[in-house]
Coordinates of C-alpha atoms in Angstrom, one line a residue:
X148 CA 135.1 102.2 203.6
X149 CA 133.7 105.7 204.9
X150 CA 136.6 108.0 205.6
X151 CA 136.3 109.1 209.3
X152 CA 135.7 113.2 209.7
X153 CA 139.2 114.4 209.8
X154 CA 140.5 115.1 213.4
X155 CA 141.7 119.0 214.6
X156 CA 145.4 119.1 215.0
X157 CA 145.3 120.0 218.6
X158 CA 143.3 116.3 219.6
X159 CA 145.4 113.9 217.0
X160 CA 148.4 115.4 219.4
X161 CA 146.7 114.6 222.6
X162 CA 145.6 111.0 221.5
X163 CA 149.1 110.5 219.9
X164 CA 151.2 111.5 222.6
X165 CA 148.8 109.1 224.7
X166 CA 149.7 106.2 223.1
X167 CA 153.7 107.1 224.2
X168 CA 155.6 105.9 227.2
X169 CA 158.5 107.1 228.5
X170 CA 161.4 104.4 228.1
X171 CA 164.2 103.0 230.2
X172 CA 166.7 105.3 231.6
X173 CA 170.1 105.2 232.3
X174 CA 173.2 107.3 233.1
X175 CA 175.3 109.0 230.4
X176 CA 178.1 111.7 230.7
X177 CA 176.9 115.4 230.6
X178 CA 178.7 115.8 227.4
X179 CA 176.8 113.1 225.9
X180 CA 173.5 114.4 227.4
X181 CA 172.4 117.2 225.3
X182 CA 169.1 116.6 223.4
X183 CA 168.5 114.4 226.0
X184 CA 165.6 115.2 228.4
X185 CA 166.5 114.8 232.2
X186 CA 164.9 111.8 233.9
X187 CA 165.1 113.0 237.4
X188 CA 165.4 116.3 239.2
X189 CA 169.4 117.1 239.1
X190 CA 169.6 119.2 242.8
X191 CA 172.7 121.4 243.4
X192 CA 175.6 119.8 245.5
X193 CA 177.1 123.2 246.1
X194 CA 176.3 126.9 246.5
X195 CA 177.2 129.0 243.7
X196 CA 179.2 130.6 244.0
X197 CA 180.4 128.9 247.0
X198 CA 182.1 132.2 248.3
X199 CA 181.5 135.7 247.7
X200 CA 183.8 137.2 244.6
X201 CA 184.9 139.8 242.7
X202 CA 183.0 140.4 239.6
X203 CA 185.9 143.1 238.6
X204 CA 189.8 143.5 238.6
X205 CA 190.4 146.1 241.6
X206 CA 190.6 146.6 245.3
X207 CA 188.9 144.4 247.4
X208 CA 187.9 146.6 251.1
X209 CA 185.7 147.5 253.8
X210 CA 183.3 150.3 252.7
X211 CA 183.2 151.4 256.4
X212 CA 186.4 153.5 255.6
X213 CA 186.1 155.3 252.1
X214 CA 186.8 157.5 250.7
X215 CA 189.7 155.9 252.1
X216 CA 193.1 155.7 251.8
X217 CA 193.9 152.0 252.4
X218 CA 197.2 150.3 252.7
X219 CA 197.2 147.2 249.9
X220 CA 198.4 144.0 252.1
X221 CA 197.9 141.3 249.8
X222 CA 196.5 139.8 246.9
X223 CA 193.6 137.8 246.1
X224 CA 193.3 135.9 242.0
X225 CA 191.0 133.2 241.3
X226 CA 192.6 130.3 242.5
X227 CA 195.5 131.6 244.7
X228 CA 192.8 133.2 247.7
X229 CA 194.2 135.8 249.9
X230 CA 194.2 133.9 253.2
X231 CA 194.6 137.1 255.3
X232 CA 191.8 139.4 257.1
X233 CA 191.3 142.8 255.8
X234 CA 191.4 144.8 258.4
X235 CA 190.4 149.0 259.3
X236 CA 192.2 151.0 256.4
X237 CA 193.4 147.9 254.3
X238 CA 192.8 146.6 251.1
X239 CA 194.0 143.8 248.9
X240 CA 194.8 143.9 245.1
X241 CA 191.8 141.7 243.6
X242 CA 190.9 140.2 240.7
X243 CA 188.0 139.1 238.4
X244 CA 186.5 135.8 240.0
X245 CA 188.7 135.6 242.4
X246 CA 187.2 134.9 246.3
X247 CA 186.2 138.4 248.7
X248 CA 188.9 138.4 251.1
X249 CA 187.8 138.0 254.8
X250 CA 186.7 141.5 256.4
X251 CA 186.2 143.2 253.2
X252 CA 182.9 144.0 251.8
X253 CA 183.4 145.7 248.5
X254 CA 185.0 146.0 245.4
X255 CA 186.2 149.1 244.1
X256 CA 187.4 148.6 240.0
X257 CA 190.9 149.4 239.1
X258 CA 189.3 152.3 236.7
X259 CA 188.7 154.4 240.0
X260 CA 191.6 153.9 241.9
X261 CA 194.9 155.5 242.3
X262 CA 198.0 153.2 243.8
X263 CA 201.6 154.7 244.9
X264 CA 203.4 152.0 245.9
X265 CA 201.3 150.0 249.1
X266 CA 198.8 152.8 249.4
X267 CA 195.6 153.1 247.6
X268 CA 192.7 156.2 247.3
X269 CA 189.9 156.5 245.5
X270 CA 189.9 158.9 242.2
X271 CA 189.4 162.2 243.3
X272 CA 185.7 163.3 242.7
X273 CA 184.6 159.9 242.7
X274 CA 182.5 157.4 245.2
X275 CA 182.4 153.7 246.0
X276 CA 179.1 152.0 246.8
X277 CA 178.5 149.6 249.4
X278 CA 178.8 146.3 248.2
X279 CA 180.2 147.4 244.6
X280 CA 181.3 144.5 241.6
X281 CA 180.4 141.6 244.4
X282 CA 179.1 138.5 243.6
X283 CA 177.7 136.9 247.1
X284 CA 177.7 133.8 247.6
X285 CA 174.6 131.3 246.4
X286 CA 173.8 134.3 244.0
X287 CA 173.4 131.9 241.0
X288 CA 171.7 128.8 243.1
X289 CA 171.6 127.5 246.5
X290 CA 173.1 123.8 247.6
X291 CA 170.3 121.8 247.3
X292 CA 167.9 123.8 244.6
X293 CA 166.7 122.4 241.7
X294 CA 168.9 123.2 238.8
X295 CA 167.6 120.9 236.0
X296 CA 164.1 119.5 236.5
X297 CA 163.0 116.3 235.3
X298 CA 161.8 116.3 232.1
X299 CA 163.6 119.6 230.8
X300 CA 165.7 119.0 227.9
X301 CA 169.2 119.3 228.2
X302 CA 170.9 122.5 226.3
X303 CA 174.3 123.7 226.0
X304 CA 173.8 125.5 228.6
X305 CA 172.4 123.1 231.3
X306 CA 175.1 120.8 230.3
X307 CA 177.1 123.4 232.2
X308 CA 174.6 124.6 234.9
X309 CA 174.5 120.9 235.4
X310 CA 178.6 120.7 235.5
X311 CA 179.1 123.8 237.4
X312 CA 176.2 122.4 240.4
X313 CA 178.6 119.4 240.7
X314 CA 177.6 116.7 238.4
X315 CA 179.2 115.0 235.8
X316 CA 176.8 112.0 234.8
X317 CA 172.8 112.5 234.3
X318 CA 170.0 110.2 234.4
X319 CA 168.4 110.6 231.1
X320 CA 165.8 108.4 229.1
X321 CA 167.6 106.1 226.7
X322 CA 168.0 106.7 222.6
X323 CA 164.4 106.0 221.0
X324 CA 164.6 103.8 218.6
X325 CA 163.3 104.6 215.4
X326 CA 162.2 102.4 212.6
X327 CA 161.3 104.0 208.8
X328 CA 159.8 102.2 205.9
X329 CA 159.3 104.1 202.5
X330 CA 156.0 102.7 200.5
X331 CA 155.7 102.8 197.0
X332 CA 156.2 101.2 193.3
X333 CA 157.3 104.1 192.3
X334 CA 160.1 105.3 194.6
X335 CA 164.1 104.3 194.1
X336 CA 166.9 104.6 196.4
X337 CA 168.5 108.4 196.1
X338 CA 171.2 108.7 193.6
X339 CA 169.8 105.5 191.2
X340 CA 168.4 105.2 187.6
X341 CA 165.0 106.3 187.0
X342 CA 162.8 105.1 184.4
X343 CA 159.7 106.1 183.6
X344 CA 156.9 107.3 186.5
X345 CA 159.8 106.5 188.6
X346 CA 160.9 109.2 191.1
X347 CA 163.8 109.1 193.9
X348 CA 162.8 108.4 197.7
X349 CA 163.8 111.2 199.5
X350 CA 161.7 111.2 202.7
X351 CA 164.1 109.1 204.8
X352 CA 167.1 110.5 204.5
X353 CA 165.0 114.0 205.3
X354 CA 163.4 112.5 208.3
X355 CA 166.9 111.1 209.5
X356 CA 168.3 115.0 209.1
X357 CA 164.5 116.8 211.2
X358 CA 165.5 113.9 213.7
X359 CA 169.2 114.3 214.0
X360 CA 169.2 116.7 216.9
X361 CA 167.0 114.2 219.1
X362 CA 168.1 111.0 221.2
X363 CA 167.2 108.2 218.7
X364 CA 168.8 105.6 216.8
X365 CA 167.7 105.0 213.5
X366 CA 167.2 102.0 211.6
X367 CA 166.0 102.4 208.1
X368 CA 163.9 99.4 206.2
X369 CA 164.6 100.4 202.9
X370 CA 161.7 100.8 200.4
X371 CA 158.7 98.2 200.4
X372 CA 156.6 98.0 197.3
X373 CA 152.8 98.1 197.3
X374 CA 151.9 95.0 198.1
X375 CA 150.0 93.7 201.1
X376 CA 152.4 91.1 202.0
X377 CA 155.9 92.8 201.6
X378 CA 154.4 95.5 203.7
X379 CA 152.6 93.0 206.7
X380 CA 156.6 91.5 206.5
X381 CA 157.9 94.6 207.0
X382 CA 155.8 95.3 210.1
X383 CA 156.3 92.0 211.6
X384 CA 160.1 92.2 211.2
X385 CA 160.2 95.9 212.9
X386 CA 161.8 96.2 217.0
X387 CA 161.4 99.7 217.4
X388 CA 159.7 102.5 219.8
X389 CA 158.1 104.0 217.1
X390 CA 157.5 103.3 213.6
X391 CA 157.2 105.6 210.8
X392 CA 156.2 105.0 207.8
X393 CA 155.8 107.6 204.5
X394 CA 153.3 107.1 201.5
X395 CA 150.2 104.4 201.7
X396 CA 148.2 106.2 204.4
X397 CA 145.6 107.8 202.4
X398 CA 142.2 105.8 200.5
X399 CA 143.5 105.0 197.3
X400 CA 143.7 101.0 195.9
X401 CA 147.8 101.2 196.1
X402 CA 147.9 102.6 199.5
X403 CA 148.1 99.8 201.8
X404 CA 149.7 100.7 205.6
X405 CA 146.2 100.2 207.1
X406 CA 145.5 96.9 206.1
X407 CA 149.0 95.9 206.4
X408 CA 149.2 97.3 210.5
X409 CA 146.2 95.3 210.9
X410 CA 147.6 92.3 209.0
X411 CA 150.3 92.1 211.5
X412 CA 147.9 92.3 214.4
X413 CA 148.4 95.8 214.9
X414 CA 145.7 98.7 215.1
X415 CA 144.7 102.0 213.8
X416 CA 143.7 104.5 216.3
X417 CA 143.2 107.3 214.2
X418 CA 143.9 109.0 210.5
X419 CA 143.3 111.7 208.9
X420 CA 144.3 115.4 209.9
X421 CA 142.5 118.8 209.5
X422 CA 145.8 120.5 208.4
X423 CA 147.3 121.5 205.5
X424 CA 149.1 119.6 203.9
X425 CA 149.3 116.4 205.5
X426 CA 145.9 115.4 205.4
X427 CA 145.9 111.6 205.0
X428 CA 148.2 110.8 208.4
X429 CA 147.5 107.7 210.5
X430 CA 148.7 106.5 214.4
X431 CA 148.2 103.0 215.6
X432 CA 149.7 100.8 217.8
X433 CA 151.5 96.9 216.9
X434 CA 152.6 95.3 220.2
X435 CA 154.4 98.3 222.0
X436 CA 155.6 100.3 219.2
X437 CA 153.4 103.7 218.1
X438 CA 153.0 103.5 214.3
X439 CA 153.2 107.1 212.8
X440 CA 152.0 107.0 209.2
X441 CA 153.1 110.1 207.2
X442 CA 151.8 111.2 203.8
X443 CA 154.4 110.0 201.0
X444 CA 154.3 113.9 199.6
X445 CA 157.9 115.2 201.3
X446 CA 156.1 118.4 202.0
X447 CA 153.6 116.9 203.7
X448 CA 155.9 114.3 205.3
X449 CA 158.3 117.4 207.0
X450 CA 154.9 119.0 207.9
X451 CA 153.3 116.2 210.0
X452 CA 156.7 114.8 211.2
X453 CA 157.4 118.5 212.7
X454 CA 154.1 118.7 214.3
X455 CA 153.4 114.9 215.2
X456 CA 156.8 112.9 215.4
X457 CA 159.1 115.2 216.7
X458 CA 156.7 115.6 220.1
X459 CA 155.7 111.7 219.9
X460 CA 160.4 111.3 220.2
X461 CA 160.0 113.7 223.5
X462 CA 156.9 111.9 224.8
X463 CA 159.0 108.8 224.9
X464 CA 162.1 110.7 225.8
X465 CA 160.1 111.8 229.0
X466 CA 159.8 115.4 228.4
X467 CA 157.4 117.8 230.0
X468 CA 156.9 119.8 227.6
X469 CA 156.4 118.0 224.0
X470 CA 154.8 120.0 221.7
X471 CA 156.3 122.3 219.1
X472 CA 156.2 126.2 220.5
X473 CA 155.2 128.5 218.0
X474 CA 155.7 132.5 218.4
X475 CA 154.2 135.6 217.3
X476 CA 155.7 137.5 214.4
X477 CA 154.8 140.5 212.6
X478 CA 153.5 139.6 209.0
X479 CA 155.0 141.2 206.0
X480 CA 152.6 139.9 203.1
X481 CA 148.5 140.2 202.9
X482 CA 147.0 136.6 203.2
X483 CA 143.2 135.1 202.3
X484 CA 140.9 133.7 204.4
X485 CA 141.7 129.8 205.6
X486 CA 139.3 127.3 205.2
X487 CA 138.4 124.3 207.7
X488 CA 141.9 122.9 208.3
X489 CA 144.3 124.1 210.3
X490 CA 147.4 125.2 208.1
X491 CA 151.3 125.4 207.5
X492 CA 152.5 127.9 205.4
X493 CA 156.6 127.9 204.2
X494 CA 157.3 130.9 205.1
X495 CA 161.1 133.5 205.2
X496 CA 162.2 136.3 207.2
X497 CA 162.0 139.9 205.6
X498 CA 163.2 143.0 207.5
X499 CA 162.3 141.6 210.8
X500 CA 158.7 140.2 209.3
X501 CA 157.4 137.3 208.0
X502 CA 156.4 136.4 204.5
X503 CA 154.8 133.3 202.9
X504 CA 155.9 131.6 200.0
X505 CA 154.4 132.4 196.9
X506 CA 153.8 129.1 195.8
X507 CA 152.2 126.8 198.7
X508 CA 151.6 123.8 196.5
X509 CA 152.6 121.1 198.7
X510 CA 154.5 119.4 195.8
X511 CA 157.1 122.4 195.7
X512 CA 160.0 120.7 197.8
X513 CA 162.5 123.7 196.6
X514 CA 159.7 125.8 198.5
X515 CA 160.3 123.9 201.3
X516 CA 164.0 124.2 201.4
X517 CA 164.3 127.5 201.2
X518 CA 161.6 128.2 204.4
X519 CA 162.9 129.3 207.4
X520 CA 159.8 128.9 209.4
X521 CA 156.3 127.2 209.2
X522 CA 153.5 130.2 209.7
X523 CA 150.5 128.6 211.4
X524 CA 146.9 129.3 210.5
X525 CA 144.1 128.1 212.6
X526 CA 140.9 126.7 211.0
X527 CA 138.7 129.8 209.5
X528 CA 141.0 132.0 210.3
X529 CA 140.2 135.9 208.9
X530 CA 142.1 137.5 206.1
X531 CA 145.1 138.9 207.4
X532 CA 146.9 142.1 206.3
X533 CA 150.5 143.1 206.3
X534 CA 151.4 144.2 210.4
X535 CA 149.1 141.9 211.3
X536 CA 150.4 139.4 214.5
X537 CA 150.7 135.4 213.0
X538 CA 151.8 132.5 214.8
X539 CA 155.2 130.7 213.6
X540 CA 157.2 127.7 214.3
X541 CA 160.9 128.3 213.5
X542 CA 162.5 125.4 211.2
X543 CA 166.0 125.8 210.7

């Protein structure tokens, strides 16, 4: 069989996140929502804050008379409101979040102030400005705006935009389910005997871990050997959104995913990658799963699964925004030319700049571990010198 040219990076995405749709939804608890990516525009039931406060311990009081003095009336804390008015020459002891008593208009900090007994002036030499250390009310969001859109995936911190705008259950895409089947003759289970030209699988436990952070549930198939028939099986017996698969995707005699998708009445849409490394990486289709096939190399297999099954999970998950965002860093080492394929160097911080490994061979798995970032080089990209702007996607 000819091997197809090999496809740019940028279109395998685009005709692999086209094979995705979003699944089912349903309701969960915020706290049980993060990683999750919203399924419907979450609207604030409330303005926020709902009243104006103090952003400060002090004095709350009408600007109208400073430089004062005032005579303190009352007191206002965050959760015990001073219920009075203040009124010409008054004040009220305030404190940090607690609500703007009626009438008054400003705050002014307890570091400026001077209090004997009920009456209160401002430090001598010193001013208060209008409005001073107050929070007014719908400063942070209006009842009724958009506070988590559909689509956006839900951080720590939306989980409590999400709380504080009145929610406590979201409508989010359910788990995806993720099936993984190891190929090879050669691989054993983590931990077992090896005998000769035998070597430990690795890949799924390290694709469980990349995934671990995402809304998926995981169901591993164990290892399947080389054979056309074990593998079809394997297919056949999968009930999963996506299925991934590592080793048996490129052209040799032993490597068998392609005939076995097709043997279980599935279909290739496309393989092989211009990127480095990960080269020999397939997506098809059986019934309505999306069949990932990752290189069998675990370098290659954390390469491709960053790039092509993390965004494939938020495709599913119904996310906006699916692909991996890389950003500009300052590089620390001199670098050669790239060739045709788009490629992913391991790569650590130093002194605020990027540096590649030394050794990019994309059999070094200790290299691997010890990156804290993948730097990105486009196809024919020039030489690059140290200073130079580079293009990273953070890993850890």
């Amino acid at each position: 069989m000819t091997a197809p040219a090999p496809l740019a990076v940028a279109q395998a995405q685009a005709r692999l996140l086209a094979l995705a749709s979003p699944v089912s939804t349903h309701t969960v608890p915020l706290s049980a929502s993060i990683g999750c990516w919203a399924a419907a525009d979450l609207a604030a039931r409330h303005d926020r804050p709902a009243h104006p406060l103090s952003a400060m311990d002090g004095y709350a009081l009408r600007h109208a008379d400073a430089p004062g003095p005032w005579r303190v009336i009352g007191e206002s804390a965050a959760g015990h409101p001073f219920t009075g008015t203040i009124g010409a020459g008054e004040a009220a002891r305030i404190f940090t979040g607690a609500v703007l008593p009626e009438g008054a208009d400003t705050v002014l900090i307890q570091e400026n102030a001077a209090c004997d007994g009920d009456t209160l002036r401002l430090t001598t030499g010193l001013t208060v400005a209008a409005g001073a250390h107050v929070r007014q009310a719908g400063a942070d969001f209006g009842a009724g705006a958009i506070v988590v859109a559909k689509g956006a995936r839900m951080s720590p911190a939306r989980v409590a935009l999400a709380a504080t705008a009145g929610h406590a259950v979201l409508a989010v895409n359910r788990p995806i389910r993720i099936a993984l089947i190891a190929s090879g003759d050669e691989l054993r289970a983590p931990g077992a005997p090896l005998e000769y030209g035998q070597v430990p699988e690795s890949n799924s436990a390290m694709l469980a871990a990349l995934l671990a952070s995402l809304p998926v549930t995981i169901t591993d198939l164990g290892i399947i050997p080389d054979r056309l028939d074990a593998l079809g099986a394997a297919f056949a017996a999968c009930r999963a959104d996506i299925i991934v698969t590592t080793g048996g995707a490129s052209v040799g005699d032993h490597d068998l995913i392609r005939p076995a998708l097709k043997s279980a009445g599935g279909a290739v849409d496309f393989w092989r990658i211009a990127l480095r490394p990960g080269k020999p990486m397939l997506a098809g289709t059986l019934g309505d799963a999306v069949v990932l096939g990752l290189p069998g190399n675990p370098v290659s297999a954390f390469v491709t699964a960053w790039v092509f099954l993390r965004p494939l999970i938020a495709a599913f998950g119904g996310a906006t925004d699916c692909l991996p965002r890389s950003q500009r860093a300052v590089l620390g080492a001199p670098l050669a030319a790239n060739d045709a394929r788009q490629e992913y160097l391991r790569a650590t911080w130093h002194d605020g700049a990027v540096v590649p490994a030394t050794r990019q061979d994309s059999a070094m798995l200790a290299t691997l571990a010890a990156a804290e970032c993948l730097m990105v080089r486009a196809p024919h990209a020039a030489a690059a010198r140290p200073g130079d702007l580079v293009d990273v996607l953070p890993i850890t």
